[in-house]
Amino acid sequence: MAQRASTASKKSAQVSTQVIRDLHERMVRIRLFETEAGKLMEAGKLPGFLHLYVGQEAVAAGVMAALRDDDQITSTHRGHGHAVAKGVGFREMYAELYGRVTGACLGRGGSMHINDLARGMLGANGIVGAGVPIAVGAAFAARYKGEDSVAVTFFGDGATNIGAFHEGANMAAILGLPVIFVCENNGYAEFTPQSRHMLLTDVADRAAAYGMPSVIVDGMDAVAVHRAAAEAVARARSGAGPMMIEAKTYRYFDHQGVKGLRHPYRSDEEVAEWKARDPIDLIEARAVADGAATRAELDGVWRRTRDEIAEAVAYAEASPLPEPADLLLNVYSG
Amino acid sequence: MTTTTQAPGVPPVAASRKLTYVKAFNEGLAQAMREDENVFVAGEDVAGYGGVFRMFDNLLDEFGPRRMIDTPISEAALVGLGVGAAARGLRPVVDLMFMDFIGVCLDQIVNQAAKMKYMFGGAVSVPLTITTASGAGLGAAAQHSQSLEAWLAHVPGLKVVMPCDAYTAKGLTVSAIRDDNPVVVMLNKVLLGSPGEVPEEIYGIPLGRAHTARQGSDVTVIALGRMVGEALAAADELAAEGVQIEVIDPRTVQPLDTETMFASVRRTNRVLVVHEAVTFGGLGAEIAAQIQDAVFDHLDAPVLRIGAPFSPVPFSPVLEKAYVPDRARIAQGCRRLLERS
Ligand SMILES: Cc1ncc(C[n+]2csc(CCOP(=O)(O)OP(=O)(O)O)c2C)c(N)n1
């Protein structure tokens, strides 16, 4: 494969104790945020759609741990994990899922539009592929202003069939912009397996068409994702241009919501196989084996996060609803 | 009470059984596919999964993968596939899932499908049907809830239909497929599960013919899509107050049957137009202008429009409810019209 950086080695090299703990905490935060959101949805408390990220945590955690606050990301319809990992608070996220005025979008956006400009979260997106060119624009702005921040765009395997992806990739490459293209390949676009929506096995091959280097990583291994991301970010920051990372991963829940499948489109065995390589189990085993954290310390992360989530849900539920009189708020600036 | 004045040759609503809106659509599509071997369906998750709104349930079983095609997420290529196949004599039905997604393939719809026949000097027809789900009410937020009929109805070469119930969902779908032009079938998400009387046989509802859903003498309410049901409910409410509302369902917004509207206005002398789309630049403006032009002397009050405020569709259910016009706002509008004269 021309331009392909070496496929990241299975056995990831040495990373610091601090990085392992950081990756673990980010993943636990996503997992618990998402499982709680799923429960709230099942209990009929949340309006709208909910696309859960559980299973893919290693990707968001690995990439975000390589970014600064001023680095920008664009996300997808499955965006909660990216937002949590980028540091968006639980309170404003749950409040948004509930449609409260205290939410990240003041109750106007809901699950698919969560953003936090202060943390470089340029928004989840309801239109598949639409975030790709937006990240290219964010990277352009950084270079234009003489800043050294980078932009990361997250997208699925399915999204790489849409024009915006191809146009955005070519634009970033030809302008040499600091954009990292992160494909979270979970093998499905809604209910269609990858083998039935493209003839490629590796989405990373698409990068070559634009003269962009790419790397494939195990998307269940947060350390592997992190190392690839750190390299791509350093490269982009130094002015060497865009790069693509394809992380092979899996979503545990259905495309939308948490309920069982109306029509089975993947087997229980397949789901079980991926769950056997759960990204949080993997990092916990590694943390304990490497002496990065004790079991008790890891349990403490789960406990503290659960408490924080309970508090944030209570905050959301106690928050006021938006006022219909303010319907036209923010349609325009100024 | 709802009266039903049907066009000649169209089965009356007094049918034997009820089907939901989405099943009625599905039955019409299946029957049109049986009728014409050239009809095929393409779209995301339409075949194996039956469509995210169950619009295409069981069609793969009957028609197989030659005629039921799952496509990549590539809407521009999807509509283009339909245009090219239609130009070569097939009758494609391409599905765009949520209407908002026309944003990513508008060139193929507006500049290609709509204009090909005209630009080619009539040498080609584009019998393409585009199906999609429009409308708010599911908490789906600003990129999954729009009613964009005014965008499409503005483009010469396109036809646009907005079924308000199960009966029209089936009949308009069949007519769209049989029509030799590009037709967009705007199903409404909130109506998908609502049942109605639907004849078993295949039938088409003529495009460009409005339907008088209820007769009345005091105010004409012209309602698009889901607003027909709201208008009928408002009419029930007003009947209790002794006010008789006539409800007109254009069924097709391009071409638009203005004659039926004018005739109604001549009888009632007052008219309110209601749609789910934003009021500004919406079809209410077009309808109001045409009425003023044609039957101004019959009006006892200015034409009133009700639509959504000039804002994207909000997520929070309290805001979304305030955003979408409903029976109460329609009834209120009728009372205002009566007070003015
Ligand atoms: C332009 C557009 N087309 C279709 C959809 C409907 N849709 C939402 S998610 C999705 C599948 C996306 O697949 P992928 O990019 O692989 O992401 P994943 O869901 O696997 O995370 C589709 C088709 C959409 N939101 N936008």
XYZ file of C-alpha atoms and ligand atoms in Angstrom:
701
model
C 0.000 0.000 0.000
C 1.562 3.226 -1.096
C 1.771 5.875 1.593
C 0.665 3.444 4.283
C 2.594 3.959 7.482
C 3.352 0.589 9.042
C 0.325 -1.084 10.553
C 0.685 -0.403 14.238
C 2.260 -3.375 15.989
C -0.036 -5.644 17.917
C 2.007 -5.327 21.052
C 2.020 -1.652 21.853
C 5.211 -0.238 23.159
C 5.839 1.262 26.542
C 3.455 3.975 27.637
C 3.520 5.805 30.907
C 1.469 4.905 33.933
C -0.186 8.248 33.639
C -1.325 7.589 30.067
C -2.766 4.187 30.992
C -4.740 5.691 33.842
C -5.887 8.535 31.663
C -7.109 6.196 28.911
C -8.860 4.018 31.470
C -10.659 6.897 33.084
C -11.821 8.347 29.776
C -13.194 4.950 28.742
C -15.003 4.347 32.025
C -16.557 7.772 31.771
C -17.877 7.029 28.295
C -19.105 3.543 29.225
C -21.022 4.725 32.253
C -22.397 7.821 30.555
C -23.687 5.692 27.712
C -25.113 2.805 29.705
C -26.978 5.256 31.914
C -28.284 7.129 28.858
C -29.484 3.794 27.473
C -31.345 3.049 30.710
C -32.947 6.475 30.708
C -34.036 5.972 27.125
C -35.527 2.560 27.926
C -37.369 4.109 30.843
C -38.969 6.505 28.369
C -37.340 9.559 29.898
C -35.415 10.787 26.848
C -36.972 12.134 23.648
C -35.468 11.651 20.219
C -32.792 9.269 18.987
C -29.878 7.770 20.876
C -26.920 6.214 19.057
C -24.784 4.534 21.685
C -21.007 4.327 21.490
C -20.415 1.455 23.937
C -17.713 -0.869 22.600
C -15.856 1.860 20.710
C -14.477 3.666 23.791
C -10.834 2.921 23.039
C -10.964 5.065 19.924
C -12.296 8.237 21.520
C -10.086 7.799 24.586
C -6.947 6.989 22.607
C -7.313 9.932 20.249
C -8.479 12.494 22.763
C -5.644 11.679 25.162
C -3.320 12.871 22.383
C -5.081 16.227 22.000
C -5.034 19.569 23.737
C -8.097 21.574 24.701
C -7.563 23.916 21.769
C -7.448 21.077 19.248
C -10.790 20.747 17.487
C -12.864 17.678 16.759
C -15.914 17.032 14.621
C -18.069 14.078 15.429
C -20.916 11.961 14.123
C -24.451 10.932 15.037
C -22.707 8.600 17.526
C -20.985 11.462 19.246
C -21.388 11.134 23.027
C -18.164 9.182 23.428
C -16.149 11.805 21.616
C -17.708 14.586 23.664
C -17.106 12.843 26.995
C -13.514 12.016 26.070
C -12.883 15.604 24.937
C -13.949 16.756 28.379
C -17.530 17.916 27.906
C -19.318 17.784 31.263
C -21.886 15.152 32.196
C -24.303 17.746 33.480
C -24.734 19.661 30.245
C -24.748 16.440 28.257
C -27.529 14.763 30.233
C -29.449 18.031 30.419
C -29.310 18.162 26.625
C -30.521 14.577 26.269
C -33.466 15.570 28.451
C -34.133 18.675 26.342
C -33.511 21.046 29.260
C -32.477 24.640 28.941
C -29.282 23.906 30.867
C -28.166 21.461 28.159
C -25.130 21.800 25.926
C -27.391 23.138 23.137
C -29.905 24.844 25.458
C -32.270 21.971 24.642
C -32.312 22.870 20.959
C -29.987 20.207 19.626
C -30.351 16.935 21.509
C -28.136 13.879 21.343
C -26.912 14.381 17.777
C -25.708 17.961 18.142
C -23.776 18.155 21.407
C -20.932 20.650 21.215
C -18.572 22.535 23.496
C -16.512 25.171 21.780
C -14.396 25.814 24.866
C -13.165 22.236 24.663
C -12.783 22.125 20.908
C -15.865 19.958 20.430
C -17.259 21.327 17.172
C -20.316 19.186 17.383
C -21.894 15.854 16.766
C -23.754 15.781 13.464
C -26.975 14.309 12.163
C -25.791 14.252 8.574
C -23.422 11.404 7.776
C -20.029 12.670 6.599
C -20.855 16.326 7.173
C -18.282 16.766 9.920
C -15.381 15.897 7.631
C -15.166 19.136 5.634
C -15.954 21.133 8.779
C -12.830 19.743 10.444
C -10.879 20.668 7.334
C -12.157 24.222 7.778
C -11.197 24.244 11.439
C -7.686 23.120 10.556
C -7.521 25.784 7.875
C -8.470 28.422 10.460
C -5.757 27.231 12.824
C -3.079 27.540 10.183
C -4.471 30.838 8.933
C -4.242 32.304 12.403
C -0.750 30.942 12.905
C -1.823 28.583 15.693
C -0.477 25.078 16.035
C -3.709 23.334 16.932
C -4.943 20.400 14.871
C -8.390 19.148 13.926
C -9.626 15.587 14.156
C -12.650 14.314 12.307
C -14.353 11.112 13.393
C -16.484 9.146 10.954
C -17.713 5.612 10.381
C -16.931 3.132 7.642
C -20.299 3.932 6.084
C -19.584 7.644 5.971
C -16.626 7.097 3.655
C -19.086 6.373 0.863
C -20.360 9.911 0.875
C -19.039 12.757 -1.255
C -18.254 15.053 1.664
C -15.678 12.563 2.933
C -13.858 12.348 -0.393
C -13.984 16.046 -1.073
C -12.828 16.829 2.449
C -9.941 14.348 2.296
C -8.697 15.678 -1.017
C -9.037 19.269 0.154
C -7.077 18.588 3.339
C -4.366 16.780 1.404
C -3.938 19.363 -1.318
C -3.896 22.216 1.186
C -1.607 20.232 3.495
C -3.805 20.953 6.494
C -3.359 19.613 10.030
C -6.342 17.243 9.996
C -6.422 13.727 11.377
C -9.052 11.539 9.746
C -10.201 8.911 12.234
C -12.354 6.166 10.773
C -14.109 4.180 13.461
C -14.733 1.075 11.491
C -17.339 -0.871 13.436
C -18.133 -2.995 10.409
C -21.655 -1.692 9.849
C -23.471 1.274 8.366
C -26.766 1.029 10.220
C -27.683 -2.561 9.356
C -25.507 -3.019 6.296
C -22.209 -4.830 6.815
C -19.108 -3.252 5.350
C -18.733 -6.071 2.817
C -22.016 -4.963 1.271
C -21.300 -1.252 1.089
C -17.714 -1.207 -0.207
C -15.391 -3.677 -1.865
C -12.414 -2.681 0.278
C -11.446 -4.531 3.429
C -9.558 -1.571 4.800
C -11.030 1.909 4.701
C -7.452 3.143 5.145
C -6.857 2.253 1.490
C -9.042 5.210 0.565
C -6.453 7.617 1.964
C -3.976 6.606 -0.738
C -6.295 8.045 -3.374
C -5.592 11.469 -1.913
C -1.887 11.026 -1.282
C -2.537 10.804 2.432
C -0.644 8.369 4.671
C -2.708 6.013 6.780
C -2.385 3.501 9.550
C -4.632 0.687 10.758
C -4.965 0.055 14.465
C -6.783 -2.322 16.784
C -9.679 -0.152 17.858
C -10.256 -2.197 20.999
C -6.749 -1.377 22.260
C -6.720 2.171 23.598
C -2.944 2.182 23.886
C -2.517 1.252 20.236
C -5.002 3.914 19.172
C -3.289 6.437 21.379
C 0.157 5.803 19.963
C -1.068 6.112 16.395
C -2.973 9.280 17.260
C -0.010 10.827 19.049
C 2.130 10.239 15.956
C -0.479 11.644 13.592
C -1.050 14.672 15.798
C 2.677 15.397 16.106
C 3.023 15.048 12.375
C 0.098 17.379 11.661
C 1.269 19.906 14.245
C 4.675 20.007 12.629
C 3.074 21.015 9.345
C 3.435 17.659 7.552
C -0.250 17.519 6.624
C -3.187 15.182 7.134
C -3.208 11.511 7.962
C -5.811 8.813 8.345
C -6.178 6.340 11.192
C -8.519 3.409 10.721
C -9.505 1.835 14.031
C -11.215 -1.561 13.762
C -13.829 -1.567 16.455
C -17.374 -2.627 17.292
C -20.579 -1.239 18.747
C -22.317 -3.414 21.308
C -25.818 -1.942 21.078
C -28.071 -1.612 18.097
C -27.521 1.186 15.562
C -30.029 3.317 17.450
C -31.391 2.803 20.940
C -30.792 -0.186 23.176
C -33.600 -2.602 22.381
C -33.082 -5.929 20.661
C -32.907 -6.244 16.935
C -36.044 -6.153 14.848
C -34.211 -7.971 12.103
C -31.025 -9.748 13.011
C -28.219 -8.421 10.851
C -25.326 -9.789 12.868
C -24.957 -12.941 14.945
C -24.870 -13.252 18.724
C -21.566 -15.097 18.293
C -20.065 -12.134 16.467
C -21.155 -9.736 19.195
C -19.802 -12.099 21.876
C -16.453 -12.408 20.087
C -15.943 -8.672 20.141
C -17.153 -8.355 23.724
C -14.540 -10.914 24.724
C -11.992 -8.254 23.757
C -13.703 -5.465 25.636
C -11.526 -2.343 25.524
C -11.965 -1.562 29.215
C -11.217 -5.128 30.306
C -8.112 -5.001 28.140
C -6.748 -1.834 29.651
C -7.583 -2.915 33.187
C -5.732 -6.178 32.715
C -2.794 -4.260 31.333
C -2.875 -1.639 34.071
C -2.745 -4.281 36.775
C -0.097 -6.345 34.966
C 2.124 -3.310 34.376
C 1.596 -2.003 37.873
C 0.049 1.170 36.498
C -2.896 0.848 38.876
C -4.233 -1.518 41.490
C -7.616 -3.171 41.195
C -8.827 -0.994 44.038
C -7.721 2.141 42.210
C -9.534 1.064 39.059
C -12.664 0.299 41.067
C -12.378 3.755 42.557
C -12.619 5.276 39.075
C -15.859 3.384 38.400
C -17.288 4.376 41.781
C -16.441 8.059 41.500
C -17.746 8.202 37.938
C -21.018 6.524 38.967
C -21.481 9.113 41.684
C -20.771 11.901 39.242
C -23.292 10.472 36.798
C -26.012 10.128 39.418
C -25.458 13.737 40.375
C -25.521 14.890 36.733
C -28.753 12.999 35.982
C -30.377 14.535 39.055
C -29.188 17.942 37.862
C -30.665 17.348 34.419
C -33.986 16.166 35.821
C -34.213 19.169 38.115
C -33.316 21.599 35.341
C -35.993 23.807 33.804
C -37.429 23.232 30.356
C -36.826 25.859 27.666
C -39.440 28.587 27.298
C -41.487 28.416 24.094
C -41.329 32.215 24.054
C -37.597 31.855 23.369
C -38.158 29.746 20.269
C -36.324 32.175 18.008
C -33.269 32.463 20.212
C -30.016 31.995 18.280
C -31.497 31.602 14.827
C -29.214 34.451 13.880
C -26.204 36.145 15.456
C -26.368 39.758 16.410
C -68.288 14.289 9.686
C -65.855 13.725 6.869
C -67.194 13.574 3.355
C -65.144 12.140 0.578
C -65.466 13.450 -2.917
C -63.246 11.273 -5.033
C -62.133 11.795 -8.575
C -63.898 9.524 -11.064
C -62.419 6.058 -11.339
C -60.927 6.160 -7.875
C -62.263 3.622 -5.375
C -64.300 5.151 -2.572
C -62.898 5.126 0.931
C -65.619 2.724 2.050
C -63.159 -0.134 2.006
C -63.252 -3.356 3.951
C -60.192 -3.065 6.106
C -57.774 -0.755 7.805
C -54.083 -0.468 7.152
C -51.537 1.825 8.734
C -50.126 4.645 6.633
C -46.793 2.878 6.247
C -48.405 -0.472 5.341
C -50.629 1.282 2.818
C -47.539 2.805 1.228
C -45.859 -0.590 1.252
C -48.869 -2.289 -0.378
C -49.101 0.344 -3.103
C -45.415 0.005 -3.861
C -45.612 -3.792 -3.976
C -48.598 -3.682 -6.311
C -46.865 -1.170 -8.580
C -43.851 -3.469 -8.697
C -46.080 -6.396 -9.656
C -47.745 -4.280 -12.314
C -44.527 -3.142 -13.948
C -41.361 -5.169 -14.157
C -39.371 -1.968 -14.696
C -40.016 -0.694 -11.187
C -37.128 -1.252 -8.772
C -36.260 0.203 -5.370
C -32.866 1.461 -4.201
C -31.796 3.074 -0.957
C -29.957 2.651 2.330
C -31.116 -0.412 4.263
C -34.280 -0.745 2.177
C -33.784 -4.368 1.114
C -32.288 -6.527 3.872
C -33.651 -4.431 6.682
C -36.894 -3.270 5.123
C -36.150 0.421 5.686
C -35.659 2.206 8.987
C -39.336 3.211 8.966
C -40.500 -0.290 7.828
C -41.557 1.217 4.509
C -40.042 -1.638 2.518
C -40.894 -4.601 4.754
C -41.069 -7.967 2.984
C -40.354 -6.554 -0.457
C -36.982 -8.282 -0.707
C -38.706 -11.636 -0.093
C -41.061 -11.116 -2.989
C -38.956 -9.186 -5.476
C -35.423 -10.349 -4.711
C -32.139 -8.462 -4.849
C -32.462 -7.590 -8.544
C -35.321 -5.219 -7.757
C -34.623 -4.346 -4.112
C -31.181 -2.789 -3.828
C -29.350 -1.791 -0.668
C -26.978 1.048 -1.488
C -24.029 2.664 0.282
C -24.610 5.969 2.090
C -24.188 7.911 -1.136
C -27.311 9.952 -1.755
C -25.957 11.873 -4.739
C -25.037 8.613 -6.454
C -28.360 7.126 -5.398
C -30.475 9.820 -7.028
C -28.121 9.889 -10.009
C -28.573 6.135 -10.349
C -32.289 6.781 -10.483
C -31.952 9.536 -13.079
C -29.751 7.463 -15.365
C -31.860 4.341 -15.009
C -35.057 6.331 -15.604
C -33.583 7.910 -18.715
C -32.967 4.383 -19.973
C -36.567 3.349 -19.459
C -36.728 1.923 -15.948
C -39.004 3.243 -13.198
C -36.739 3.689 -10.196
C -38.023 4.311 -6.691
C -35.160 5.758 -4.670
C -35.501 6.296 -0.963
C -33.904 9.161 0.920
C -34.968 8.065 4.417
C -35.172 11.503 6.083
C -36.158 14.396 3.841
C -33.359 16.518 5.310
C -30.857 14.330 3.448
C -31.892 15.882 0.126
C -29.376 18.507 1.187
C -26.544 16.227 0.099
C -28.048 15.327 -3.293
C -29.909 18.438 -4.308
C -27.916 18.822 -7.519
C -29.091 15.461 -8.792
C -32.695 16.299 -7.927
C -32.846 19.937 -8.983
C -30.309 20.302 -11.777
C -30.441 16.814 -13.239
C -33.711 14.943 -12.630
C -35.938 17.985 -12.919
C -34.354 19.487 -16.023
C -33.267 16.615 -18.199
C -36.447 16.306 -20.255
C -36.601 20.039 -20.949
C -32.938 20.514 -21.743
C -32.866 17.476 -24.018
C -35.655 18.953 -26.096
C -38.114 16.386 -24.823
C -35.999 13.481 -26.033
C -36.085 11.738 -22.682
C -38.441 11.158 -19.754
C -37.367 10.706 -16.167
C -40.018 8.533 -14.490
C -38.235 8.646 -11.152
C -39.941 8.412 -7.778
C -38.132 9.711 -4.706
C -39.591 8.592 -1.392
C -38.718 10.227 1.887
C -40.039 10.935 5.359
C -40.605 14.520 6.385
C -41.919 16.370 9.384
C -41.278 17.081 13.033
C -42.729 15.451 16.134
C -40.234 12.736 16.976
C -37.719 14.843 18.885
C -35.369 14.227 15.996
C -34.025 17.811 15.950
C -33.100 20.225 13.210
C -31.406 17.872 10.743
C -34.066 15.141 10.838
C -37.420 16.945 11.026
C -37.838 19.367 8.164
C -40.690 19.877 5.718
C -38.935 21.096 2.592
C -41.753 20.863 0.055
C -41.413 24.530 -0.867
C -37.818 23.958 -2.032
C -38.927 21.231 -4.387
C -42.265 22.642 -5.517
C -40.326 25.716 -6.666
C -38.404 23.704 -9.248
C -40.021 23.297 -12.663
C -39.869 19.671 -13.737
C -40.495 18.151 -10.332
C -43.772 16.974 -8.854
C -44.345 16.752 -5.123
C -47.031 14.823 -3.262
C -47.850 14.921 0.454
C -50.115 12.072 1.595
C -52.174 12.966 4.669
C -53.451 9.482 5.501
C -53.188 5.781 4.642
C -55.572 5.989 1.688
C -53.641 8.785 0.001
C -50.282 7.245 0.920
C -51.123 4.243 -1.236
C -52.861 6.038 -4.084
C -50.363 8.841 -4.469
C -47.434 6.419 -4.335
C -48.921 4.347 -7.148
C -49.544 7.465 -9.221
C -46.029 8.750 -8.558
C -44.561 5.497 -9.846
C -46.831 5.435 -12.908
C -46.054 9.085 -13.688
C -43.463 9.814 -16.354
C -41.859 12.642 -14.367
C -39.694 12.856 -11.277
C -42.078 12.818 -8.312
C -41.119 13.262 -4.678
C -43.382 11.383 -2.260
C -43.181 13.101 1.118
C -44.397 10.665 3.735
C -44.938 12.081 7.190
C -43.089 10.404 10.075
C -45.742 11.052 12.684
C -48.436 9.475 10.530
C -46.575 6.233 9.788
C -48.463 4.169 12.342
C -51.890 5.730 11.927
C -54.538 3.441 10.463
C -57.097 4.210 7.805
C -59.478 2.524 5.371
C -57.573 1.326 2.308
C -58.962 -0.578 -0.682
C -57.178 -3.840 -1.445
C -56.876 -3.356 -5.181
C -54.252 -1.152 -6.773
C -55.427 2.408 -7.407
C -53.860 5.716 -8.267
C -54.951 9.118 -7.036
C -54.641 11.670 -9.829
C -51.713 14.021 -9.344
C -52.654 17.667 -9.357
C -56.177 17.095 -8.069
C -57.173 18.450 -4.668
C -59.576 16.652 -2.369
C -62.293 18.250 -0.313
C -61.843 16.397 2.938
C -64.778 18.115 4.596
C -67.435 20.456 3.313
C -68.359 23.617 5.111
C -69.648 27.078 4.415
C -67.807 29.472 6.731
C -64.037 29.155 6.264
C -61.857 27.244 3.804
C -58.827 25.646 5.424
C -56.230 24.500 2.912
C -53.989 22.059 4.754
C -50.857 20.256 3.579
C -49.869 16.727 4.601
C -50.216 16.045 8.312
C -52.032 19.343 8.800
C -55.126 17.857 7.091
C -55.827 15.747 10.177
C -55.245 18.732 12.434
C -57.589 20.843 10.316
C -60.315 18.182 10.460
C -59.966 18.064 14.238
C -60.178 21.848 14.374
C -63.293 21.652 12.213
C -64.916 19.257 14.690
C -64.121 21.670 17.489
C -65.568 24.622 15.571
C -68.669 22.672 14.495
C -69.552 22.519 18.179
C -69.479 26.308 18.106
C -71.731 26.358 15.049
C -68.984 27.202 12.577
C -68.692 25.096 9.418
C -65.161 24.634 8.128
C -64.313 23.330 4.680
C -61.036 21.417 4.580
C -59.135 21.126 1.321
C -56.241 18.727 0.946
C -54.237 19.596 -2.193
C -52.632 16.111 -1.998
C -50.201 17.241 -4.697
C -48.411 20.515 -4.060
C -46.772 20.519 -7.497
C -48.805 20.657 -9.647
C -51.232 22.509 -7.418
C -54.974 22.294 -8.002
C -55.884 25.921 -7.398
C -59.282 25.657 -9.131
C -60.709 23.535 -6.312
C -59.428 26.110 -3.844
C -60.860 29.047 -5.745
C -64.254 27.355 -5.977
C -64.233 26.801 -2.247
C -63.250 30.391 -1.510
C -66.116 31.591 -3.671
C -68.437 29.712 -1.308
C -66.852 30.501 2.057
C -65.198 33.883 1.405
C -62.524 33.233 4.011
C -59.377 31.141 3.762
C -56.624 29.916 5.975
C -53.619 27.987 4.655
C -51.725 25.754 7.065
C -48.512 23.791 6.679
C -45.827 22.359 8.896
C -42.991 24.108 7.065
C -41.863 27.570 8.133
C -44.317 30.263 7.102
C -41.745 32.487 5.396
C -41.422 31.484 1.766
C -43.657 28.488 2.374
C -46.382 27.276 0.031
C -48.899 29.282 2.035
C -47.459 32.388 0.428
C -47.927 30.975 -3.054
C -51.461 29.798 -2.358
C -52.438 33.110 -0.717
C -51.053 35.079 -3.654
C -52.905 32.978 -6.203
C -56.168 33.260 -4.287
C -55.800 37.001 -4.032
C -55.094 37.196 -7.721
C -58.015 35.009 -8.779
C -60.841 35.489 -6.292
C -59.988 38.699 -4.465
C -63.549 40.010 -4.828
C -64.867 36.997 -2.946
C -62.680 37.508 0.105
C -64.190 38.919 3.273
C -60.808 38.944 5.014
C -57.160 38.712 4.005
C -55.881 35.176 3.469
C -54.369 33.887 6.697
C -51.318 31.645 6.817
C -50.255 29.355 9.635
C -46.882 27.636 9.572
C -43.816 27.179 11.735
C -41.825 30.120 13.096
C -38.669 31.090 11.223
C -36.353 28.816 13.099
C -34.794 25.370 12.685
C -36.876 22.600 14.283
C -36.016 22.506 17.996
C -35.176 19.285 19.840
C -36.795 19.753 23.225
C -40.370 18.405 23.085
C -41.806 21.535 24.733
C -40.293 23.673 21.999
C -41.119 21.253 19.221
C -44.751 21.215 20.300
C -44.880 25.004 20.308
C -43.187 25.009 16.910
C -45.499 22.771 14.878
C -48.955 24.136 14.052
C -51.808 22.161 15.594
C -55.602 21.990 15.752
C -55.783 24.686 18.414
C -53.849 27.182 16.315
C -55.953 26.323 13.267
C -59.198 26.776 15.201
C -57.897 30.042 16.572
C -57.016 31.190 13.065
C -60.520 30.396 11.833
C -62.051 32.378 14.703
C -59.828 35.320 13.871
C -60.925 35.206 10.234
C -64.567 35.196 11.289
C -64.039 38.108 13.664
C -62.559 40.198 10.890
C -65.675 40.165 8.794
C -26.570 11.983 4.597
C -27.161 10.965 5.495
N -27.623 9.814 4.962
C -28.162 8.866 5.755
C -28.249 9.065 7.112
C -28.877 8.012 8.003
N -27.837 7.337 8.779
C -27.537 7.728 10.032
S -26.285 6.844 10.673
C -26.098 5.936 9.279
C -25.055 4.874 9.205
C -23.681 5.430 9.431
O -22.745 4.421 9.346
P -21.244 4.679 9.754
O -20.755 5.923 9.095
O -20.489 3.443 9.492
O -21.325 5.015 11.309
P -21.778 4.078 12.533
O -23.264 4.231 12.671
O -21.378 2.712 12.199
O -21.102 4.624 13.732
C -27.036 6.327 8.331
C -27.174 5.717 6.988
C -27.790 10.294 7.627
N -27.893 10.589 8.926
N -27.234 11.214 6.811
